[in-house]
Short mmCIF file of C-alpha atoms and ligand atoms in Angstrom, two decimals:
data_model
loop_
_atom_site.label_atom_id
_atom_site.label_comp_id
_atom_site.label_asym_id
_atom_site.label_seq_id
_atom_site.Cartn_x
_atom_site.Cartn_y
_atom_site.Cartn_z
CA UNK A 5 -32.64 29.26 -7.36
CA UNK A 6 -33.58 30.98 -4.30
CA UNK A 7 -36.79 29.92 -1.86
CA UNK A 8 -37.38 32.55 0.64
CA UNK A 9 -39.01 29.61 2.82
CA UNK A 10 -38.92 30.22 6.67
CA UNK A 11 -36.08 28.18 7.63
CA UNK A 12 -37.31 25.10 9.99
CA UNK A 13 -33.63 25.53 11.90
CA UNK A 14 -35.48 26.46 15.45
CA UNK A 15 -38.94 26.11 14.81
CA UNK A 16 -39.81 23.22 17.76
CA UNK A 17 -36.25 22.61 18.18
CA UNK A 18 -34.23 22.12 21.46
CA UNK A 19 -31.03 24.50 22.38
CA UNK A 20 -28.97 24.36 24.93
CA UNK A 21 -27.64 28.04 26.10
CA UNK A 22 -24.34 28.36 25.54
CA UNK A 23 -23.68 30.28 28.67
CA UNK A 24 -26.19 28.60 31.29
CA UNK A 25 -27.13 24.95 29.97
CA UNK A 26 -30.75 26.19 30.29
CA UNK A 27 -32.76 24.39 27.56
CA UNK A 28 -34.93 26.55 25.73
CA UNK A 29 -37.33 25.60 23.00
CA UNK A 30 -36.60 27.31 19.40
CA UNK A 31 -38.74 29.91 17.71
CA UNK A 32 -38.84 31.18 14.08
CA UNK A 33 -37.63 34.57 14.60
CA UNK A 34 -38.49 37.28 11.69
CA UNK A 35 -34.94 38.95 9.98
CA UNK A 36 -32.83 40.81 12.34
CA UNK A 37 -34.27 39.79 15.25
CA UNK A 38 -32.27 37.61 18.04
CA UNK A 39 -33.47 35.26 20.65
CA UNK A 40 -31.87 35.46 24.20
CA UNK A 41 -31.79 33.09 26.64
CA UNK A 42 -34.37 33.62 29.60
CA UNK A 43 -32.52 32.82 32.72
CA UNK A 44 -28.93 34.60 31.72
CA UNK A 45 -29.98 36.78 28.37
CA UNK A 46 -27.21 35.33 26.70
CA UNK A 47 -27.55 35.44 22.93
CA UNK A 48 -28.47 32.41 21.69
CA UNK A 49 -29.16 32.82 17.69
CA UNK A 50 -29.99 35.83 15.54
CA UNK A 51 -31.94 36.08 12.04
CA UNK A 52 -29.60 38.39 10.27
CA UNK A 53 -30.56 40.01 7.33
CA UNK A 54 -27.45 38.99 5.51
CA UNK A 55 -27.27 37.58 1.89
CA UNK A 56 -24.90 35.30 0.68
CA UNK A 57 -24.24 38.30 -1.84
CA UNK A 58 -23.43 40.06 1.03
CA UNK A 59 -21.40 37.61 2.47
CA UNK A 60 -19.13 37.56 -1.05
CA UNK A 61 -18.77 41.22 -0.93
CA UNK A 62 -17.47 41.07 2.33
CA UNK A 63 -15.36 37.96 1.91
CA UNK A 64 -13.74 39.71 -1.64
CA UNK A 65 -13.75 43.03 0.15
CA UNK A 66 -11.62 41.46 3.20
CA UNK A 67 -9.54 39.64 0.39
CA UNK A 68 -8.49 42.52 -1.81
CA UNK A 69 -7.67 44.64 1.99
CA UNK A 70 -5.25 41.75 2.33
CA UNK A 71 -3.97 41.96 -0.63
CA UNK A 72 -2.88 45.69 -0.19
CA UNK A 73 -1.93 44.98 3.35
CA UNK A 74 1.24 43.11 2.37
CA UNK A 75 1.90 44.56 -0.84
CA UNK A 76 2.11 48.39 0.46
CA UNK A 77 4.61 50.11 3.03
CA UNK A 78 2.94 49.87 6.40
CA UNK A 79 4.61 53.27 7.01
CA UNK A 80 8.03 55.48 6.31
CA UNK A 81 10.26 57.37 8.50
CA UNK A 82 11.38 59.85 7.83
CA UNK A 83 15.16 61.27 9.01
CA UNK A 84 16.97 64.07 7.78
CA UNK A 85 16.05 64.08 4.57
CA UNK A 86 16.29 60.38 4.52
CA UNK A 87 12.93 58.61 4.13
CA UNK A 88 12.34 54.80 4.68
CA UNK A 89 9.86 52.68 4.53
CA UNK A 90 8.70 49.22 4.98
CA UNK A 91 5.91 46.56 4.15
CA UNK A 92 4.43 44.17 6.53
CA UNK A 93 6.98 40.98 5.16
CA UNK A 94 10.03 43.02 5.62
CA UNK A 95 8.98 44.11 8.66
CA UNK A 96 8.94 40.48 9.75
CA UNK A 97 12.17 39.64 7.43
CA UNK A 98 13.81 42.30 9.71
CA UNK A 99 12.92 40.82 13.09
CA UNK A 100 14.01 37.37 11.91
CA UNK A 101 17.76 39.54 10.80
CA UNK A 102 17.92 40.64 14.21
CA UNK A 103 17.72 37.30 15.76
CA UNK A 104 14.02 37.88 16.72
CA UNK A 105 12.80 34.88 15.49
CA UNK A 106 9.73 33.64 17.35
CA UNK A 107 8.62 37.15 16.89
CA UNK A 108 8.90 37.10 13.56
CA UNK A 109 7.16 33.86 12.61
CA UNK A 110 4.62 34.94 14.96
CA UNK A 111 3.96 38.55 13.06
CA UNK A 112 4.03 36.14 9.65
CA UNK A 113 1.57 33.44 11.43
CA UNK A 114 -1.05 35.65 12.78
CA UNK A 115 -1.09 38.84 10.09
CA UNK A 116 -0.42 36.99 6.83
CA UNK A 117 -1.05 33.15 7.00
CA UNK A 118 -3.41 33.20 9.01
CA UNK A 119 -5.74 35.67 8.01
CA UNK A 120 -4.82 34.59 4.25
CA UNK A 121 -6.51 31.26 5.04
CA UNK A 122 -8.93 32.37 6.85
CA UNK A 123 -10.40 34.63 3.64
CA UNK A 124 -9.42 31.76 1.36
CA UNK A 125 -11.58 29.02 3.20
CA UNK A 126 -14.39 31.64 3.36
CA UNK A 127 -14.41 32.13 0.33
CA UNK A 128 -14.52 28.76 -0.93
CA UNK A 129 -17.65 28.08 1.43
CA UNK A 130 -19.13 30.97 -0.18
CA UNK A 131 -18.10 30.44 -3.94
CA UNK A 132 -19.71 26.64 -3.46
CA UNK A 133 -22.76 27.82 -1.80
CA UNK A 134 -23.13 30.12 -4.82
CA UNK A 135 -21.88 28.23 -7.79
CA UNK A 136 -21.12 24.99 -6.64
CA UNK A 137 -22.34 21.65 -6.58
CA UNK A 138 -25.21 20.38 -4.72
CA UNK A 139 -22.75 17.30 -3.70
CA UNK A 140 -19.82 19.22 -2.28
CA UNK A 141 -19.93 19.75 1.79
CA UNK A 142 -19.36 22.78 3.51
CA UNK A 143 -19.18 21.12 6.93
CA UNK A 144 -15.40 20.73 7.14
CA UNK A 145 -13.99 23.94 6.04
CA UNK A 146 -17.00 25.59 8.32
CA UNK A 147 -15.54 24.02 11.30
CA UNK A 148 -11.62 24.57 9.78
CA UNK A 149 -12.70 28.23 9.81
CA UNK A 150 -13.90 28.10 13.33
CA UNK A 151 -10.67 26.62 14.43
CA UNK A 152 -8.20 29.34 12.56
CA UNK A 153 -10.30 32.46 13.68
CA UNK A 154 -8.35 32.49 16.89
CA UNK A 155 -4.76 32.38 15.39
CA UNK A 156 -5.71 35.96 13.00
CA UNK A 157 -4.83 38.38 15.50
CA UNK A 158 -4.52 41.66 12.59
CA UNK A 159 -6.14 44.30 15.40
CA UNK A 160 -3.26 43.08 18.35
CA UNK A 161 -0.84 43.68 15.30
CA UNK A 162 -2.37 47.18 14.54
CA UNK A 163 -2.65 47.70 18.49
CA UNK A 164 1.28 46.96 19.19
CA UNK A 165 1.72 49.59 15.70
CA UNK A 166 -0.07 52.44 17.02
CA UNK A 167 1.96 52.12 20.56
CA UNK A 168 4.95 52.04 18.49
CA UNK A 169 4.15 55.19 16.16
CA UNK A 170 3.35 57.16 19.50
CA UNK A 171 6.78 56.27 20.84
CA UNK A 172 8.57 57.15 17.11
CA UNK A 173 6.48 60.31 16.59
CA UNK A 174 8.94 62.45 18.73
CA UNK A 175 12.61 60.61 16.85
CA UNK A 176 11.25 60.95 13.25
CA UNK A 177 8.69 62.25 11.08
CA UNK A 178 6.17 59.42 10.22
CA UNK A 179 4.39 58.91 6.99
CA UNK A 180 1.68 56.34 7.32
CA UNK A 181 1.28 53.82 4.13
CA UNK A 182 -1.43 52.32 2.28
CA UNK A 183 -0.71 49.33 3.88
CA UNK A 184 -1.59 50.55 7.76
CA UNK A 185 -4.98 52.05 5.94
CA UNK A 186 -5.93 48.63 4.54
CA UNK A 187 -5.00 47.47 7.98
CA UNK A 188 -7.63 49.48 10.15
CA UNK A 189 -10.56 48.46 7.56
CA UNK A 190 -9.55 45.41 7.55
CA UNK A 191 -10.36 45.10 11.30
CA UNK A 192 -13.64 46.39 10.44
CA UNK A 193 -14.56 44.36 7.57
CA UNK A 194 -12.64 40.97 8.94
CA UNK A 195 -15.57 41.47 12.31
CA UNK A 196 -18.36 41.96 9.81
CA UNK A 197 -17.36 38.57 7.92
CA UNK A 198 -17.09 36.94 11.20
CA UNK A 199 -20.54 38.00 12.25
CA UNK A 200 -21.75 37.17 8.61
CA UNK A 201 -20.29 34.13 8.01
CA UNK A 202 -21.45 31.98 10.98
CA UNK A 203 -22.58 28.20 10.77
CA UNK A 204 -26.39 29.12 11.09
CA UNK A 205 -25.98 31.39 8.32
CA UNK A 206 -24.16 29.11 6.04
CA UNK A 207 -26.76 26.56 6.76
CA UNK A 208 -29.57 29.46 6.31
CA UNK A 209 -27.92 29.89 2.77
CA UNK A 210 -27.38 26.54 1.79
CA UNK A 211 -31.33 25.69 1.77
CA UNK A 212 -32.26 28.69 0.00
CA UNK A 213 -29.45 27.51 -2.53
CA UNK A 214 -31.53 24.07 -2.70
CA UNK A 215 -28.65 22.37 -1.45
CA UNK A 216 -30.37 20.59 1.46
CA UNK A 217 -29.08 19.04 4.16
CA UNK A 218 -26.63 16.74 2.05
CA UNK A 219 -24.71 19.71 1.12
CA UNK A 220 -24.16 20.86 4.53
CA UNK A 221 -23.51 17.92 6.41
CA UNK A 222 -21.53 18.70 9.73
CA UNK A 223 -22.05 18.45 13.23
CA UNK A 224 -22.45 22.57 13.47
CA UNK A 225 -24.93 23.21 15.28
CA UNK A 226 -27.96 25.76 14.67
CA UNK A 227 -27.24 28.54 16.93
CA UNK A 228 -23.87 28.56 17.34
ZN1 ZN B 28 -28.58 31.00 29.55
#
């Protein structure tokens, strides 16, 4: 059941500015507008227009790009006749062969793990605010998800492939996979999620789920 209520998250409410320590008094803020900080213009919250509809789109959207990202070869060279190619897990499996093996659980940590969790937990957030329970908290896997962000590093991956294609281009003829496609809109769709999927928003969502405050117990913070 959905209430398009105002939210009372800011109305009257104290922040502190991430960026300054200024304290500013809250405001209700109509969708898509942001409120900035007056002494540094930092950013402090935004309305966004975002469902949680949305939010599940994006979240299934970033799963199934996953999906294809280590299913599919990355990319083949191509060598006299002789093509070969390679998915991201062999990739990795390669670099381990070759006594690379930091590397190698890194590349497995940060494009596959990672990320992997990453969709799963925000997905579960998502799927409870949706279907679940009124009973079931949100809180913990909110902040989990805050602390894995850091460790999915898919773009630096994609960044250190491109520099390597550009050095292959002139040894072999490249063919780029499925799985290098899924990659780049990945990147794109993994910074949507993030923007989506922020604590306000979950907390935004939860009370027009008529979940209330006990379903969203945490100490996030409105505006962060
Ligand atoms: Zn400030």
């Amino acid at each position: 059941m959905i209430r398009p209520s105002p939210i009372p998250l800011t109305d009257n409410k104290l922040i502190v500015c991430h960026e300054c320590d200024l304290i500013c008094r809250g405001a209700v803020l109509a969708a898509g507008e942001s409120a900035n900080c007056p002494r540094c213009h930092a950013s402090l919250y935004r309305n966004s227009r975002a469902t949680l509809d949305q939010a599940l789109a994006v979240a299934l959207t970033s799963a199934i790009l996953l999906l294809i990202l280590n299913s599919f070869p990355l990319l083949a060279l191509k060598v006299q006749q002789v093509t070969r190619d390679t998915t991201l897990f062999h990739a990795a499996l390669s670099m381990w062969d070759d006594g690379m093996h930091i590397i190698s659980l890194l590349v497995v940590l940060t494009t596959m793990l990672a990320p992997a969790l990453q969709i799963a937990v925000a997905l579960y957030v998502l799927c409870t605010l949706k279907f679940g329970d009124a009973g079931r908290a949100v809180g913990v896997p909110m902040r989990f998800l805050q602390k894995i962000r850091p460790w999915s590093m898919v773009e630096v991956f994609m960044l250190g492939l491109l520099v390597s294609l550009v050095k292959l281009q002139n040894l072999a003829d490249i063919v780029i996979g499925p799985a290098l496609w899924s990659c780049a809109a990945m990147i794109c769709v993994s910074a949507a999620l993030a923007s989506i999927l922020t604590p306000r928003n979950v907390w935004v969502w939860a009370h027009q789920q008529g979940l209330g405050r006990a379903a969203y117990m945490g100490e996030t913070h409105a505006g962060t």
